[in-house]
GROMACS .gro file of C-alpha atoms in nm:
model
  363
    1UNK     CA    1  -2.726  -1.468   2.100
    2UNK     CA    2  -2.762  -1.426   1.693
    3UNK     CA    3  -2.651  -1.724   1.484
    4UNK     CA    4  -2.424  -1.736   1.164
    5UNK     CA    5  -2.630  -1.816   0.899
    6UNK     CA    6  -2.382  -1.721   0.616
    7UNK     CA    7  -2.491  -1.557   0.323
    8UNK     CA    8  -2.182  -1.571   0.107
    9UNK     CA    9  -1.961  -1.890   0.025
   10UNK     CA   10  -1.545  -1.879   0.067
   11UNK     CA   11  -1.562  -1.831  -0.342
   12UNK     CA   12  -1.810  -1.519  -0.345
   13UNK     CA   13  -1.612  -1.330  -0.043
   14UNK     CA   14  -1.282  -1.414  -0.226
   15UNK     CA   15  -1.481  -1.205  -0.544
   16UNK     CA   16  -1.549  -0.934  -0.346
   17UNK     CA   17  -1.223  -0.888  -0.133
   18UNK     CA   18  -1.002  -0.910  -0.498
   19UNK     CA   19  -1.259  -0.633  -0.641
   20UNK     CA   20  -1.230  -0.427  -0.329
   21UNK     CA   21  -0.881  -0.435  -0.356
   22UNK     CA   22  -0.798  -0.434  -0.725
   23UNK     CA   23  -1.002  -0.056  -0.681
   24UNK     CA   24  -0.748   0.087  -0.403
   25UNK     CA   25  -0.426  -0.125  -0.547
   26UNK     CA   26  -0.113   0.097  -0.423
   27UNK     CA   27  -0.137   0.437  -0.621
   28UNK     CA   28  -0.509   0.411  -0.745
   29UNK     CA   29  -0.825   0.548  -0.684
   30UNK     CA   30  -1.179   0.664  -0.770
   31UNK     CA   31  -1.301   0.835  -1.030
   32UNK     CA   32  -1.663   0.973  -0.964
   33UNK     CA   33  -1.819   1.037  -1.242
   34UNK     CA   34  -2.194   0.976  -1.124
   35UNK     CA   35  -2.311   1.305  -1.136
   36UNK     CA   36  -2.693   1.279  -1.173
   37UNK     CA   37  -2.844   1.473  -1.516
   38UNK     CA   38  -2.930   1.763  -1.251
   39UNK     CA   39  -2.564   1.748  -1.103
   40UNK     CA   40  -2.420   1.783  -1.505
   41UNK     CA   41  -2.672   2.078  -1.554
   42UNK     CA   42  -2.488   2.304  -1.268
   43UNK     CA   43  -2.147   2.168  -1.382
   44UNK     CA   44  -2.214   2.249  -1.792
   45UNK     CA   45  -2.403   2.589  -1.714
   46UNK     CA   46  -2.075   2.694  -1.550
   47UNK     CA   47  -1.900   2.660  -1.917
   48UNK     CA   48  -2.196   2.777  -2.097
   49UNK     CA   49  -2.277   2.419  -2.254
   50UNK     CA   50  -2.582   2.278  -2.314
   51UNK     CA   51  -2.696   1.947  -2.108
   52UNK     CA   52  -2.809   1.726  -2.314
   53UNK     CA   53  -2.743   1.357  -2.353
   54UNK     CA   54  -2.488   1.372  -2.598
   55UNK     CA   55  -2.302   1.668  -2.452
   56UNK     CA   56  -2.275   1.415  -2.121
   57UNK     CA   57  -2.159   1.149  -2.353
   58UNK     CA   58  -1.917   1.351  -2.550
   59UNK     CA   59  -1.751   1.478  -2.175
   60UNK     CA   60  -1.759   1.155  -2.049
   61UNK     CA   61  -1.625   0.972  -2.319
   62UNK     CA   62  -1.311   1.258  -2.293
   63UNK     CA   63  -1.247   1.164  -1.936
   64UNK     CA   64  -1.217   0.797  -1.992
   65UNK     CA   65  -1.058   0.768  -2.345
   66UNK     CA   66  -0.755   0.988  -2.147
   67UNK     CA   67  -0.435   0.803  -2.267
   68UNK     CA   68  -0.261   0.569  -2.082
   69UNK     CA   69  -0.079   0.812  -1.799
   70UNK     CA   70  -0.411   0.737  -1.592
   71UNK     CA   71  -0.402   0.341  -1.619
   72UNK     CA   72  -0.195   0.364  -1.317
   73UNK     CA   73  -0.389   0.592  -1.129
   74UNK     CA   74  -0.745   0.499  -1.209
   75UNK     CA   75  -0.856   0.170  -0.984
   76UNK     CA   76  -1.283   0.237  -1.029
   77UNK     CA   77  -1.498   0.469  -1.240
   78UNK     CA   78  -1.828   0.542  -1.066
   79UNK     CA   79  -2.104   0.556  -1.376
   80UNK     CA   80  -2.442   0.704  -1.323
   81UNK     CA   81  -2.742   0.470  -1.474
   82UNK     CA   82  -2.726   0.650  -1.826
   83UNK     CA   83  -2.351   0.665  -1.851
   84UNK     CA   84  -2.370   0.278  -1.797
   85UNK     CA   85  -2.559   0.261  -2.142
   86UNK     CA   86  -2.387   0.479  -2.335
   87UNK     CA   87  -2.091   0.427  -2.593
   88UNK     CA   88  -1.766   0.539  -2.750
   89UNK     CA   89  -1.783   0.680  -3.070
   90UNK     CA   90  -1.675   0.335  -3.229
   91UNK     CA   91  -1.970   0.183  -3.051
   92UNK     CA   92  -1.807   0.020  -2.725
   93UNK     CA   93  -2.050   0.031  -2.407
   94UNK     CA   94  -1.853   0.218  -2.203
   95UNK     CA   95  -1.822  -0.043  -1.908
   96UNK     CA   96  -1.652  -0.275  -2.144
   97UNK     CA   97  -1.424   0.055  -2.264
   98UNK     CA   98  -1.292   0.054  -1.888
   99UNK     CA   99  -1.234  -0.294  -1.850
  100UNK     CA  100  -1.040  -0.349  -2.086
  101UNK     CA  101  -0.830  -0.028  -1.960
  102UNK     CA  102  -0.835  -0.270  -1.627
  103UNK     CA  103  -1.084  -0.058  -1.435
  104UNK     CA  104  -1.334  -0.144  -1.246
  105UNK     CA  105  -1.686  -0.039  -1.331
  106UNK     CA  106  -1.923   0.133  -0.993
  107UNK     CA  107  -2.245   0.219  -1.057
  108UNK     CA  108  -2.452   0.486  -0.834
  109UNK     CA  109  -2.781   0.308  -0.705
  110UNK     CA  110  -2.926   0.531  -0.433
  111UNK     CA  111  -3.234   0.743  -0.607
  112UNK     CA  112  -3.114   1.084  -0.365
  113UNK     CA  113  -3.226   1.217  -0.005
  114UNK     CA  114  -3.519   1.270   0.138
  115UNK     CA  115  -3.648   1.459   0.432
  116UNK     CA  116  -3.629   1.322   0.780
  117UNK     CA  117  -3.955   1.411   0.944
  118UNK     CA  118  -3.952   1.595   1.293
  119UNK     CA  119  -3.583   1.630   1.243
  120UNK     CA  120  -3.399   2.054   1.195
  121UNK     CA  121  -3.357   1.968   0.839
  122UNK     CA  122  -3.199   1.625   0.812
  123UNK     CA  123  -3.243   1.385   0.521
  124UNK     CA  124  -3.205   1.019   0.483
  125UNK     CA  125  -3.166   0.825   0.143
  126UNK     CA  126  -3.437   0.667  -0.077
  127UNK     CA  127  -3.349   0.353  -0.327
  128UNK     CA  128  -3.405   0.013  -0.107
  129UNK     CA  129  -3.697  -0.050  -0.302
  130UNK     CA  130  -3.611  -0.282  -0.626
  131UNK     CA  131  -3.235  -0.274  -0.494
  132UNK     CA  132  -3.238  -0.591  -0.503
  133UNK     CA  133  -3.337  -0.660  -0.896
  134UNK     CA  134  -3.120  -0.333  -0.983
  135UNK     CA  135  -2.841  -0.509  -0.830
  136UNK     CA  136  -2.859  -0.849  -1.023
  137UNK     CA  137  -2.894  -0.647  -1.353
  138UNK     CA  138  -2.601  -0.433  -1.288
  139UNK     CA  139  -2.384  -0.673  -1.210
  140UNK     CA  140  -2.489  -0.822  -1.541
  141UNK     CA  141  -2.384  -0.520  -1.761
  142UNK     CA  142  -2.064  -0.519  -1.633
  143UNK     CA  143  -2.070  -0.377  -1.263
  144UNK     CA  144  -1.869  -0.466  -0.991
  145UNK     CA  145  -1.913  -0.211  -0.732
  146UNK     CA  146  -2.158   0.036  -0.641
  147UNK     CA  147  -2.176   0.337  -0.450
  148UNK     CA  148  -2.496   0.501  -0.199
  149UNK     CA  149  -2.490   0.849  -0.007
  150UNK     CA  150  -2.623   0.960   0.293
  151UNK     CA  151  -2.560   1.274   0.432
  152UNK     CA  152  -2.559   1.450   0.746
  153UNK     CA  153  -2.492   1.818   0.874
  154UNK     CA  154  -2.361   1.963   1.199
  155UNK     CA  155  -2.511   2.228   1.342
  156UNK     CA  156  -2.582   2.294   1.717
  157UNK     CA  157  -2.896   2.048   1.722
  158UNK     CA  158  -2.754   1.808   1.427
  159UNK     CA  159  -2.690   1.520   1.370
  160UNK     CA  160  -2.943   1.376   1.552
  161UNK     CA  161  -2.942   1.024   1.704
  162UNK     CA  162  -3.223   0.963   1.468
  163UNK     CA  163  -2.989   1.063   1.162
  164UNK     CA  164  -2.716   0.903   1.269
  165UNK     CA  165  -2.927   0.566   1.272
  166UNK     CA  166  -3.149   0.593   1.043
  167UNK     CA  167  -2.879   0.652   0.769
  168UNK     CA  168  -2.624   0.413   0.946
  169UNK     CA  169  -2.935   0.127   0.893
  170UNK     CA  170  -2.966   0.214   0.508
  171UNK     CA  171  -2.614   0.223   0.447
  172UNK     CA  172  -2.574  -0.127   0.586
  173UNK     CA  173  -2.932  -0.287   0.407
  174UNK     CA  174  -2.752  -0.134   0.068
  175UNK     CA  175  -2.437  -0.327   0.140
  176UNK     CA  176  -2.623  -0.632   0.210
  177UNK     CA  177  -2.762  -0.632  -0.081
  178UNK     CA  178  -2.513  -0.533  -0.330
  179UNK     CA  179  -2.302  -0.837  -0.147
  180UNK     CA  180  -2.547  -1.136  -0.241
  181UNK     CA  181  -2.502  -1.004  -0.620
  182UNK     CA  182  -2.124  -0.988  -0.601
  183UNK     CA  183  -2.093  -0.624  -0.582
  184UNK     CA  184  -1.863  -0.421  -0.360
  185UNK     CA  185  -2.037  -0.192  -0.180
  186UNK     CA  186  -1.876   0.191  -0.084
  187UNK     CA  187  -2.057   0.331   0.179
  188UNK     CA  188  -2.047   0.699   0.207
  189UNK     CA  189  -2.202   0.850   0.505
  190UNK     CA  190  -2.064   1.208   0.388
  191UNK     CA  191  -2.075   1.518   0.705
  192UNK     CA  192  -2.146   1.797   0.513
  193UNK     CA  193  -1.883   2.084   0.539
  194UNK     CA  194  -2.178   2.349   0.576
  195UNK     CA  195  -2.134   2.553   0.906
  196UNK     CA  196  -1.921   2.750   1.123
  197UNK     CA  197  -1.810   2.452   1.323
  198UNK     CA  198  -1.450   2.387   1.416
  199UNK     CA  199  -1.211   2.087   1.346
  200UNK     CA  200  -1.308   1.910   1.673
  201UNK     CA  201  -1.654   1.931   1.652
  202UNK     CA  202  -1.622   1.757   1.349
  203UNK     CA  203  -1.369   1.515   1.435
  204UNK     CA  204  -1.645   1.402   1.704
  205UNK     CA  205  -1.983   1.430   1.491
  206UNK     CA  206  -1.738   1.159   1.235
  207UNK     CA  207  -1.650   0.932   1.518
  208UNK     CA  208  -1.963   0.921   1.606
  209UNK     CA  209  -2.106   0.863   1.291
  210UNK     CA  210  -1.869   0.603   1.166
  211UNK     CA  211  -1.862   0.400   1.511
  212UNK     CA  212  -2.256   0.358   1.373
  213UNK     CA  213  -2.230   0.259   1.034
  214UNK     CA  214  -1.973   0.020   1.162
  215UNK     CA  215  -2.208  -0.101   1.392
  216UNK     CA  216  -2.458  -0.152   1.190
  217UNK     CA  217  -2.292  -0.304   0.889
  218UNK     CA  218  -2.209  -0.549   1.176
  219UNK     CA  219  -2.599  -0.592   1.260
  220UNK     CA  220  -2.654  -0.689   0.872
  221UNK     CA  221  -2.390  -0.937   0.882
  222UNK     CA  222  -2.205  -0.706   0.582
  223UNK     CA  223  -1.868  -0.916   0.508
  224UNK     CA  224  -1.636  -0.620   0.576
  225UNK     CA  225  -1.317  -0.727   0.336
  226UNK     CA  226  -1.557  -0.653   0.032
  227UNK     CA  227  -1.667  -0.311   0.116
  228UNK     CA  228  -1.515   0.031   0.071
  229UNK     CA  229  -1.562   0.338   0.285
  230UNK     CA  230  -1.644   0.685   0.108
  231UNK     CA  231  -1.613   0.898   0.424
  232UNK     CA  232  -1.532   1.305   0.449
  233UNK     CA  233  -1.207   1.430   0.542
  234UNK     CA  234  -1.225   1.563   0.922
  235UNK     CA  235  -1.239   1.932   0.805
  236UNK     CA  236  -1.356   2.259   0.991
  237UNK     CA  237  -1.670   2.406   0.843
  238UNK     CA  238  -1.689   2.640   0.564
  239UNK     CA  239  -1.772   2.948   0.787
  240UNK     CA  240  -1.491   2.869   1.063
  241UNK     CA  241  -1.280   3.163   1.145
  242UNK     CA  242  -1.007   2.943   1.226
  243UNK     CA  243  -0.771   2.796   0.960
  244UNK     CA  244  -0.653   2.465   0.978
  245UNK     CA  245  -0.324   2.327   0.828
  246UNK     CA  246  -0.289   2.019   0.606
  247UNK     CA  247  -0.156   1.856   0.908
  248UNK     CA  248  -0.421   1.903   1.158
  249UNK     CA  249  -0.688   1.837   0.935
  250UNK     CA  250  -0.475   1.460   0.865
  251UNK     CA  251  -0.414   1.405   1.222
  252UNK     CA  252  -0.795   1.464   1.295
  253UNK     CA  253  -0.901   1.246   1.009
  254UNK     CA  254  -0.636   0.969   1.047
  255UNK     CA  255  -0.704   0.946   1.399
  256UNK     CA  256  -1.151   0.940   1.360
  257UNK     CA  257  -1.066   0.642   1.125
  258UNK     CA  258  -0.854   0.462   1.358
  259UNK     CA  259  -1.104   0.489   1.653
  260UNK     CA  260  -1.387   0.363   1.388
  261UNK     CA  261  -1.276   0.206   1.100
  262UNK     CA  262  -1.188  -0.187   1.163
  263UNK     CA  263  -0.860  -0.307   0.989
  264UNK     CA  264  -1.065  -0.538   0.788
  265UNK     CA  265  -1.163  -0.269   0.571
  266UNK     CA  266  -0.925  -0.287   0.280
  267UNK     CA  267  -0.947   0.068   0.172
  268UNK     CA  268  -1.081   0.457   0.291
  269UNK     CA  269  -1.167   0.665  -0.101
  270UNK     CA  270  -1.257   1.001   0.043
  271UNK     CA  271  -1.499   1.277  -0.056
  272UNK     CA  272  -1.363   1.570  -0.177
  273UNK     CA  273  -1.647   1.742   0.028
  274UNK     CA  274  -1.600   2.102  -0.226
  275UNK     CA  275  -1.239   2.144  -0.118
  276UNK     CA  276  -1.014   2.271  -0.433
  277UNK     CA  277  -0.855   2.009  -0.646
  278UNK     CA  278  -0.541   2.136  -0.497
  279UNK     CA  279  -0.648   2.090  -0.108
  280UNK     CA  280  -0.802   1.815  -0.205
  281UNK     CA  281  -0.463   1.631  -0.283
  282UNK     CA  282  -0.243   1.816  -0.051
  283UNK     CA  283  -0.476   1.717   0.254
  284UNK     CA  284  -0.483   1.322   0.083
  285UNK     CA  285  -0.098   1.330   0.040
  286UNK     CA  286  -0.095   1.447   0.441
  287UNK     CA  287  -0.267   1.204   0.534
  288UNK     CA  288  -0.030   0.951   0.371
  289UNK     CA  289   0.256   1.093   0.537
  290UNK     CA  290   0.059   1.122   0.901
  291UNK     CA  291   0.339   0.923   1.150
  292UNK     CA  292  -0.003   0.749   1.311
  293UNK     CA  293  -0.005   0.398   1.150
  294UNK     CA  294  -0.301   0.320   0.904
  295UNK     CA  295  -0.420  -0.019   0.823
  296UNK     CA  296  -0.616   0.037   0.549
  297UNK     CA  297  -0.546   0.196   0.189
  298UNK     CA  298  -0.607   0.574   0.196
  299UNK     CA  299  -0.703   0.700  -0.164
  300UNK     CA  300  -0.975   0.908  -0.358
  301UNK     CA  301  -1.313   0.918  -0.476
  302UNK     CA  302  -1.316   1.208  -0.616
  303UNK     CA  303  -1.594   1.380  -0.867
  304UNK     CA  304  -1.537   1.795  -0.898
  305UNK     CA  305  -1.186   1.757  -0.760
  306UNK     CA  306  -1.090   1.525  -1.053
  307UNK     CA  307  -1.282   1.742  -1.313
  308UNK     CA  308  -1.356   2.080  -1.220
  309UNK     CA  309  -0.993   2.230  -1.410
  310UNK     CA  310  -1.073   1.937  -1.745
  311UNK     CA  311  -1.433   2.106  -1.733
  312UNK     CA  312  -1.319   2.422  -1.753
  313UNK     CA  313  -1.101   2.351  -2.054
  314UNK     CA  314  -1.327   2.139  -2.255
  315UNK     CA  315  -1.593   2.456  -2.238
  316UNK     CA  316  -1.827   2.254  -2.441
  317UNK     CA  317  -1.595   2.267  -2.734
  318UNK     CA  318  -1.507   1.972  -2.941
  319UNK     CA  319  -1.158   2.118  -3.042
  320UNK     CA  320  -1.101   2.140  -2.663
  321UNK     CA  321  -1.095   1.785  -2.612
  322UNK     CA  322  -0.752   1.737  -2.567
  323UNK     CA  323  -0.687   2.020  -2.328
  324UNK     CA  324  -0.951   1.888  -2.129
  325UNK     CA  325  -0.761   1.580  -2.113
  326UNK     CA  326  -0.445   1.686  -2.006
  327UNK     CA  327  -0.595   1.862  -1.717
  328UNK     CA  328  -0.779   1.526  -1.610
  329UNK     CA  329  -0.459   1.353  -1.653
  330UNK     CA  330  -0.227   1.638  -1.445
  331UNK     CA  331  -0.502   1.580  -1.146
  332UNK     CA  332  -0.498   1.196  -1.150
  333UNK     CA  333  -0.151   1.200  -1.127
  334UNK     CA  334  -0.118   1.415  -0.884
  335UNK     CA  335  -0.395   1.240  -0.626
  336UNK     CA  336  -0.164   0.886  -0.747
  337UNK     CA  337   0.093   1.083  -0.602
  338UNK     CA  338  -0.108   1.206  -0.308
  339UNK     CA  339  -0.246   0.841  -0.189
  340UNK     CA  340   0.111   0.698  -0.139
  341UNK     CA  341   0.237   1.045   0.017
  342UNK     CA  342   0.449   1.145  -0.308
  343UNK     CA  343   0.296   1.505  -0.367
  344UNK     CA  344   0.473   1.770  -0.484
  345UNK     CA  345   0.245   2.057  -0.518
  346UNK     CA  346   0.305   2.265  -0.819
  347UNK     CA  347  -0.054   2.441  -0.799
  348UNK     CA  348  -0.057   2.483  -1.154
  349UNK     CA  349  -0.404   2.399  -1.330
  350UNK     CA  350  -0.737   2.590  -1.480
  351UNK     CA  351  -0.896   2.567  -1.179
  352UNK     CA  352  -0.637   2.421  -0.897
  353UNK     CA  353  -0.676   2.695  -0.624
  354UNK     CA  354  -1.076   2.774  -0.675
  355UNK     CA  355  -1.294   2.654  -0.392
  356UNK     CA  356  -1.540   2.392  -0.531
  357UNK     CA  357  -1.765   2.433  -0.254
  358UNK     CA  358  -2.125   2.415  -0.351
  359UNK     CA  359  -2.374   2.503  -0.022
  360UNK     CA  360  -2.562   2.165   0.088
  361UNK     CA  361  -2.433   1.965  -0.188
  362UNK     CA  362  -2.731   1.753  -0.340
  363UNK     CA  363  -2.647   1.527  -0.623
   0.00000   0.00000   0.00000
């Protein structure tokens, strides 16, 4: 029988549980905004602008100097490692910028997948190495939570049991660690939406995935009230001939999480897994209005379905800035809306309606 030995004191889980929760307070969410340098380059070739560091800065800096309409809507900001060092034009790091706008700073630490040997294509995670030390200097400059993908696929032979552990086992070593330095972790075991696969099958492959990462963040002792789960929605594949509607694909979700998730979890932020930024808040504000009861906060981490319309109106252009804005702003509203079950959908913005899908989504 295994003994408590407990890491963390009453103080440190009270730290965690208040970040965890300040991040998902009623109406807030996640803005993701960790794209890797290779992740801008696909985003900034779309608009015909050139990735360089200053370009990224310049973007970023738009998103986050939005005026105050998104105070109420933005709970985190997820920073990639260079974002985390850069500044506002007045010379503010940008982690202080957000605190003082009362967000809370997440910082990516995974280093990207890597492939699974003997498996039909599956991956697992890279990054445990010098976690630790990463960790204890991020928390330093001003982070408070962190985030770590793994991903699996369904297909006929995947995911394997292999997968499902393997990436279950690295999720929950992560979360132990970023817990010892005072960070929340999110885990996000994301089921890609690649495949022909219908809503069951992937209502099952995520039960079946989250039952493990629940299992093993029990294994590693991870003090559940100061984590966050980045999961997909429960969606049929890309290549399905059927079509699902909103409420189906909430009803599948809501009820995977409520086999899976324990109640101790203070809050789901999902993927938006490629969907449009319009399905991406129509299926959230479903979900919020699904009659099945739902102990935890269900809200947004969202990267292209938060941007892909203020992208598109920036264009690289400085005089743009403000347009690009406004779109930001119309699509953090609305998923504020969506994650207390207030959405109206007006379907007007640059890019609402286009399908952000992007085939076996690497960051």
């Amino acid at each position: 029988m295994p003994h408590a030995y407990p890491f963390l004191t009453p103080e440190q889980k009270k730290e965690l549980s208040d970040i965890a929760q300040r991040i998902v307070a009623p109406g807030k969410g996640i803005l993701a905004a960790d794209e890797s340098t290779g992740s801008v380059a696909k985003r900034f070739q779309s608009i015909n602008a050139e990735n360089t560091e200053e370009n990224r800065r310049l973007y970023r800096q738009l998103l986050f100097t939005a005026d105050d309409r998104i105070n109420p809507c933005i709970g985190g900001v997820i920073l990639f490692h260079e974002t985390m060092y850069q500044k506002t034009d007045d010379g503010k790091p940008f982690p202080q910028h957000l605190k003082e706008r009362g967000m809370v700073v997440g910082i990516k630490v995974d280093k990207g997948v890597v492939p699974l040997a003997g498996t039909n294509g599956e991956t697992t995670t890279q990054g445990l190495d010098g976690l630790y030390e990463r960790c204890a200097q991020y928390k330093k400059d001003g982070a408070d939570f962190a985030k770590w993908r793994c991903v699996l696929k369904i297909t006929p032979t995947t995911p394997s049991r292999l997968a499902i552990i393997e990436n279950a086992n690295v999720l929950a070593r992560y979360a132990s660690i970023c817990q010892m330095h005072g960070i929340v972790p999110i885990v996000e075991p994301e089921i890609l939406p690649d495949g022909d696969h219908d809503l069951k099958r992937c209502q099952y492959v995520t039960e079946k995935v989250l039952a493990a990462v629940y299992k093993a963040l029990s294994d590693h002792h991870v003090y559940l009230e100061g984590t966050l789960l980045k999961p997909n929605m429960v969606t049929a594949g890309h290549s399905c001939s059927n079509k699902y509607s909103n409420q189906e694909i909430a009803m599948a979700t809501v009820t995977a999480l409520r086999r899976t998730v324990p109640p101790a979890v203070p809050g789901i932020t999902f993927l938006s897994g490629g969907q449009s930024e319009e399905e991406a808040s129509i299926n959230l504000n479903a979900m919020n209005m699904c009659p099945l009861h739902r102990p935890w906060a269900l809200t947004f981490s969202y990267g292209r379905a938060l941007q892909a319309s203020a992208l598109k109106a920036w264009a690289g252009k400085k005089e743009n800035g403000k347009a690009c804005q406004d779109e930001f702003i119309k699509r953090a509203l609305a998923n504020s809306q969506a994650c207390q079950g207030k959405y109206v959908s007006s379907g007007a913005s640059a890019a609402g309606g286009d399908s952000l899908f992007v085939a076996n989504h690497a960051y």
